Short mmCIF file of C-alpha atoms in Angstrom, two decimals:
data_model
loop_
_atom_site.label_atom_id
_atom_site.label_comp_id
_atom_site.label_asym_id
_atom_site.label_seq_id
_atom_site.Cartn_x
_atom_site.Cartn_y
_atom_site.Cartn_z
CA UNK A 1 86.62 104.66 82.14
CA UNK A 2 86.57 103.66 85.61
CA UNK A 3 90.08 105.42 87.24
CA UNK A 4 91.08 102.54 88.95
CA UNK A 5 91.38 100.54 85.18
CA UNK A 6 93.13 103.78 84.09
CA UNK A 7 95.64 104.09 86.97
CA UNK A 8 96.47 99.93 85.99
CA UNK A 9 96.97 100.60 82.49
CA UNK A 10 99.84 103.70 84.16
CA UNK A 11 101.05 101.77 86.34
CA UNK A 12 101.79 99.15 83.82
CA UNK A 13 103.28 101.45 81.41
CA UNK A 14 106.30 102.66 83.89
CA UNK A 15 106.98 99.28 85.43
CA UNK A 16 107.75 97.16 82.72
CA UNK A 17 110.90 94.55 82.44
CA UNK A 18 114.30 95.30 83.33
CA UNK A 19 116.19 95.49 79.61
CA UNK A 20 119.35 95.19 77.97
CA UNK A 21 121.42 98.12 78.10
CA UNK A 22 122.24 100.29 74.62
CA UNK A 23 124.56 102.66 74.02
CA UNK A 24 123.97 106.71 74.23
CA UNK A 25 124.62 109.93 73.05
CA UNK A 26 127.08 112.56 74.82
CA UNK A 27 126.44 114.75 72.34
CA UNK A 28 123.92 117.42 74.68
CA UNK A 29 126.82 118.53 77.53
CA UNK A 30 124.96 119.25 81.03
CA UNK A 31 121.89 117.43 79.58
CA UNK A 32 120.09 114.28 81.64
CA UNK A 33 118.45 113.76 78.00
CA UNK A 34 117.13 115.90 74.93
CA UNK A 35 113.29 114.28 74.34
CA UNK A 36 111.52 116.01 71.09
CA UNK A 37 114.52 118.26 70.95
CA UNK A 38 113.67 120.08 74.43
CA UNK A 39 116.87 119.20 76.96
CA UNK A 40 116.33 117.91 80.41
CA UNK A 41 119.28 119.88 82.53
CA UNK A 42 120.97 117.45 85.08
CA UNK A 43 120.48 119.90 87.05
CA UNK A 44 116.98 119.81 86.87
CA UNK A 45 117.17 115.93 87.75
CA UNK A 46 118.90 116.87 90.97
CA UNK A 47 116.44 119.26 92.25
CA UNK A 48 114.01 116.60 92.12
CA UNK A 49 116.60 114.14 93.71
CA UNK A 50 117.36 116.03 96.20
CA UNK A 51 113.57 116.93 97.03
CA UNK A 52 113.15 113.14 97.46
CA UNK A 53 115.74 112.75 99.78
CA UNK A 54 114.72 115.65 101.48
CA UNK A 55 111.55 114.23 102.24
CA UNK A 56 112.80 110.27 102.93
CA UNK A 57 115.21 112.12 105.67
CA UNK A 58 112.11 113.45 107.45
CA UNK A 59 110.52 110.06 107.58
CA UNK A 60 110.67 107.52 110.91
CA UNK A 61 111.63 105.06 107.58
CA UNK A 62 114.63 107.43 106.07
CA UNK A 63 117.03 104.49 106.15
CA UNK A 64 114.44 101.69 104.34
CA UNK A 65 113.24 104.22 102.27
CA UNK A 66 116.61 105.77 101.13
CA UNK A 67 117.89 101.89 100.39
CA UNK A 68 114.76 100.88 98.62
CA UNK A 69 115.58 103.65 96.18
CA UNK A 70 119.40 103.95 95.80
CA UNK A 71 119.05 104.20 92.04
CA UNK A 72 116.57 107.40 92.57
CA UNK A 73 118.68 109.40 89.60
CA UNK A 74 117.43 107.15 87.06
CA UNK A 75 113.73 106.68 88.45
CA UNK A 76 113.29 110.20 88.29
CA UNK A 77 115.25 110.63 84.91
CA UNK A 78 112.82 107.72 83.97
CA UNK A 79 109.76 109.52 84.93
CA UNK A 80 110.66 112.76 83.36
CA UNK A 81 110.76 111.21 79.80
CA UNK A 82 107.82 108.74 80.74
CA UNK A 83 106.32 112.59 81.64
CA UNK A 84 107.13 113.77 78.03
CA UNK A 85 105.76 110.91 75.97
CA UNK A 86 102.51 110.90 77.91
CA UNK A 87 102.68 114.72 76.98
CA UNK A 88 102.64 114.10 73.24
CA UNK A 89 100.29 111.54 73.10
CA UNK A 90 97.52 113.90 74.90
CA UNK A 91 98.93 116.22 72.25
CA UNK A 92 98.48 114.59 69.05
CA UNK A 93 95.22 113.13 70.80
CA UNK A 94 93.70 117.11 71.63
CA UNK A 95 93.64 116.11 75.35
CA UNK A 96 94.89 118.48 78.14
CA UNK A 97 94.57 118.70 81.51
CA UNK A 98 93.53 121.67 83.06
CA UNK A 99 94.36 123.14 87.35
CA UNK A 100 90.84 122.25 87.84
CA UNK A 101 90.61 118.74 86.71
CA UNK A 102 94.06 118.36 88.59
CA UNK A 103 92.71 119.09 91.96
CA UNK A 104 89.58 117.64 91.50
CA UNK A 105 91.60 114.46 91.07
CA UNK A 106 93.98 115.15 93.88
CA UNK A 107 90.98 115.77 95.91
CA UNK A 108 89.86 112.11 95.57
CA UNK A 109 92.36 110.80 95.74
CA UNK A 110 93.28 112.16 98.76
CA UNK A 111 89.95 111.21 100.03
CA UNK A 112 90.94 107.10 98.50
CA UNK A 113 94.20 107.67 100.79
CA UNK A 114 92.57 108.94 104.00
CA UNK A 115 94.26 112.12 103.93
CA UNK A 116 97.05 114.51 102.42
CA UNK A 117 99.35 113.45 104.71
CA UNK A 118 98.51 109.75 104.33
CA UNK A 119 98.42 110.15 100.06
CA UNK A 120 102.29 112.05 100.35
CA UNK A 121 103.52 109.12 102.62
CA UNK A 122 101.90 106.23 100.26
CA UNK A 123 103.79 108.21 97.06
CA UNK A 124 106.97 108.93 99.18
CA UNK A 125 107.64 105.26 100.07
CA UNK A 126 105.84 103.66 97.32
CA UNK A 127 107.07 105.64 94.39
CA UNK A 128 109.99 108.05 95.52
CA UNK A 129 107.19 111.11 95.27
CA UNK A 130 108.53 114.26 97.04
CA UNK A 131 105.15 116.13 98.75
CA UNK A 132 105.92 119.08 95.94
CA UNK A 133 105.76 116.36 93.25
CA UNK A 134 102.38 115.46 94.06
CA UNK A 135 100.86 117.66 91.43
CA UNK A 136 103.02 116.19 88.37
CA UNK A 137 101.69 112.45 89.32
CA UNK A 138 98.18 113.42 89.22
CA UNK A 139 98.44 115.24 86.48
CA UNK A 140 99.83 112.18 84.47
CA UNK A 141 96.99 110.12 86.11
CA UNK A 142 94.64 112.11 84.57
CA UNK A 143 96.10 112.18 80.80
CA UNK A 144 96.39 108.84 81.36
CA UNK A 145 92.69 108.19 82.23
CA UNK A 146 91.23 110.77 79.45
CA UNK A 147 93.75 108.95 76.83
CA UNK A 148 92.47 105.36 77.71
CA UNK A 149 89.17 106.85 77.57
CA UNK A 150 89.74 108.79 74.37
CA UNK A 151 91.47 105.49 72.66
CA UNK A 152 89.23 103.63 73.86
CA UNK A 153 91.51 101.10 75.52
CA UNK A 154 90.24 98.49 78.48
CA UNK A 155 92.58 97.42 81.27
CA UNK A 156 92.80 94.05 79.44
CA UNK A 157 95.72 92.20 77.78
CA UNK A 158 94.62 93.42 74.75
CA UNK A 159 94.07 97.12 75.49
CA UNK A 160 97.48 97.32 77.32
CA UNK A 161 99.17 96.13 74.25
CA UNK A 162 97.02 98.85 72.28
CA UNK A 163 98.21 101.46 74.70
CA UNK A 164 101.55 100.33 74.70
CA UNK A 165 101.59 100.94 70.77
CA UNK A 166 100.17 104.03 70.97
CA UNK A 167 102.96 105.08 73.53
CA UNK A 168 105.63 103.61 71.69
CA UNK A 169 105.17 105.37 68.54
CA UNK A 170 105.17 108.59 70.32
CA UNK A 171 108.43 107.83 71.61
CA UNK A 172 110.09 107.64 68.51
CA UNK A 173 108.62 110.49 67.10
CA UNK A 174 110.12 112.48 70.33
CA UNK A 175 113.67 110.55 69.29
CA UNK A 176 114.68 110.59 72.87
CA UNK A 177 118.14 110.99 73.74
CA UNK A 178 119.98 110.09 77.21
CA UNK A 179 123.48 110.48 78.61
CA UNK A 180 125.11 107.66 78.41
CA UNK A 181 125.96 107.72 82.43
CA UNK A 182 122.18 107.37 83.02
CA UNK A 183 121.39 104.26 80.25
CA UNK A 184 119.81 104.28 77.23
CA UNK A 185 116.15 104.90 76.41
CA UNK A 186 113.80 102.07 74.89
CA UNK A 187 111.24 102.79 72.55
CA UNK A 188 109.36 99.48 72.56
CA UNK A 189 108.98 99.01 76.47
CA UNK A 190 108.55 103.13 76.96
CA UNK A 191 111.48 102.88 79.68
CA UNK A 192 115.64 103.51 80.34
CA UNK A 193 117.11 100.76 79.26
CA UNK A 194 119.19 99.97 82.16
CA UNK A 195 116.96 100.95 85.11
CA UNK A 196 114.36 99.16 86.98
CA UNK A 197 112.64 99.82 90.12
CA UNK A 198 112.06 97.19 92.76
CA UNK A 199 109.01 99.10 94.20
CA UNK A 200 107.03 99.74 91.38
CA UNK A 201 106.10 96.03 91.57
CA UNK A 202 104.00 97.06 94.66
CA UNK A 203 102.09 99.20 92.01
CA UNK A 204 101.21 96.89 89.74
CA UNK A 205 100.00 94.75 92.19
CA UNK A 206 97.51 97.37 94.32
CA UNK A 207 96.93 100.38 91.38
CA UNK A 208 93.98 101.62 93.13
CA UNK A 209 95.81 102.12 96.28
CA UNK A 210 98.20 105.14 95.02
CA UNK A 211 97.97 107.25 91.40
CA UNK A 212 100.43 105.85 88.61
CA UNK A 213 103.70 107.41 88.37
CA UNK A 214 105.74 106.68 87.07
#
């Protein structure tokens, strides 16, 4: 499959509809969530927070970029479990991704951005990417790409609403749960109930312009 179909189909996945909000589960102290039993730390979520911010403060657009993602807890948070579910469908699928395949992709695309620096500034203002996050996105580009392939799925109504099954039934089988401060998590649209991100329209509008990721 051609990447640029695969990186649609990803982009598609972590940008869907704002939802209603559900209720949650405080039930994991000091945990973000608990996704196939394996607990996210708040702590972790932080880190990555903070590396975000970090970067946005070193940027000529720290102010736009800092507004344009003032709900950057929960897009991360999002991301994390997005991470998780694209995890266990490679898993129950047999497809991993090895440190060469990941490179070889970050190689091109670097090359599709003009350069490393030009790739970590498209992901830093497009997607709230931190420069040492990099490596995560691409990696979740490339599941993403060897599951459409795998599934055979098309970037087509039809094969979105395949994928989207596919995805959603590895959701529940992970029976993802989040503190309540950060939303609730929604099987059928693969996403925290309660978050949406105003930039990842930009995604779904250019796909081949930056890797998916959610």
């Amino acid at each position: 499959m051609h990447r640029r179909t695969a990186l649609s189909v990803s982009a598609a996945l972590l940008a869907v509809a704002p939802l209603l909000a559900a209720c949650g589960s405080d039930a994991h102290p000091g945990a973000a969530a608990v996704v196939g039993g394996e607990r996210i730390e708040v702590s972790s979520l932080q880190a990555q927070v903070r590396d975000v911010r970090s970067a946005q403060q070193k940027s000529p657009q720290a102010a736009e970029l800092i507004k344009a993602t003032g709900d950057l807890s929960r897009e991360k948070l999002n991301v994390m479990i997005f991470d998780r579910v694209v995890e266990r469908v490679a898993a129950d699928n047999g497809i991993t991704a090895g440190r060469g395949e990941i490179q070889k992709a970050r190689g091109e695309f670097v090359a599709q951005s003009g350069g490393e620096a030009q790739l970590a500034g498209m992901l830093l203002q497009q997607q709230g990417v931190a420069p040492d996050q990099i490596d995560t996105v691409v990696r979740r580009t490339v599941l993403m790409n060897k599951i459409a392939d795998k599934l055979g799925i098309a970037n087509t109504p039809e094969g979105q609403k395949k994928l989207t099954e596919v995805f959603t039934a590895a959701s529940k089988s992970l029976d993802i749960d989040v503190n309540p401060r950060f939303g609730a998590w929604d099987n059928d649209k693969i996403q925290l109930g309660t978050y949406t991100a105003p930039w990842l329209r930009q995604i779904t509008q250019e796909p081949q312009a930056v890797p998916a990721g959610a």
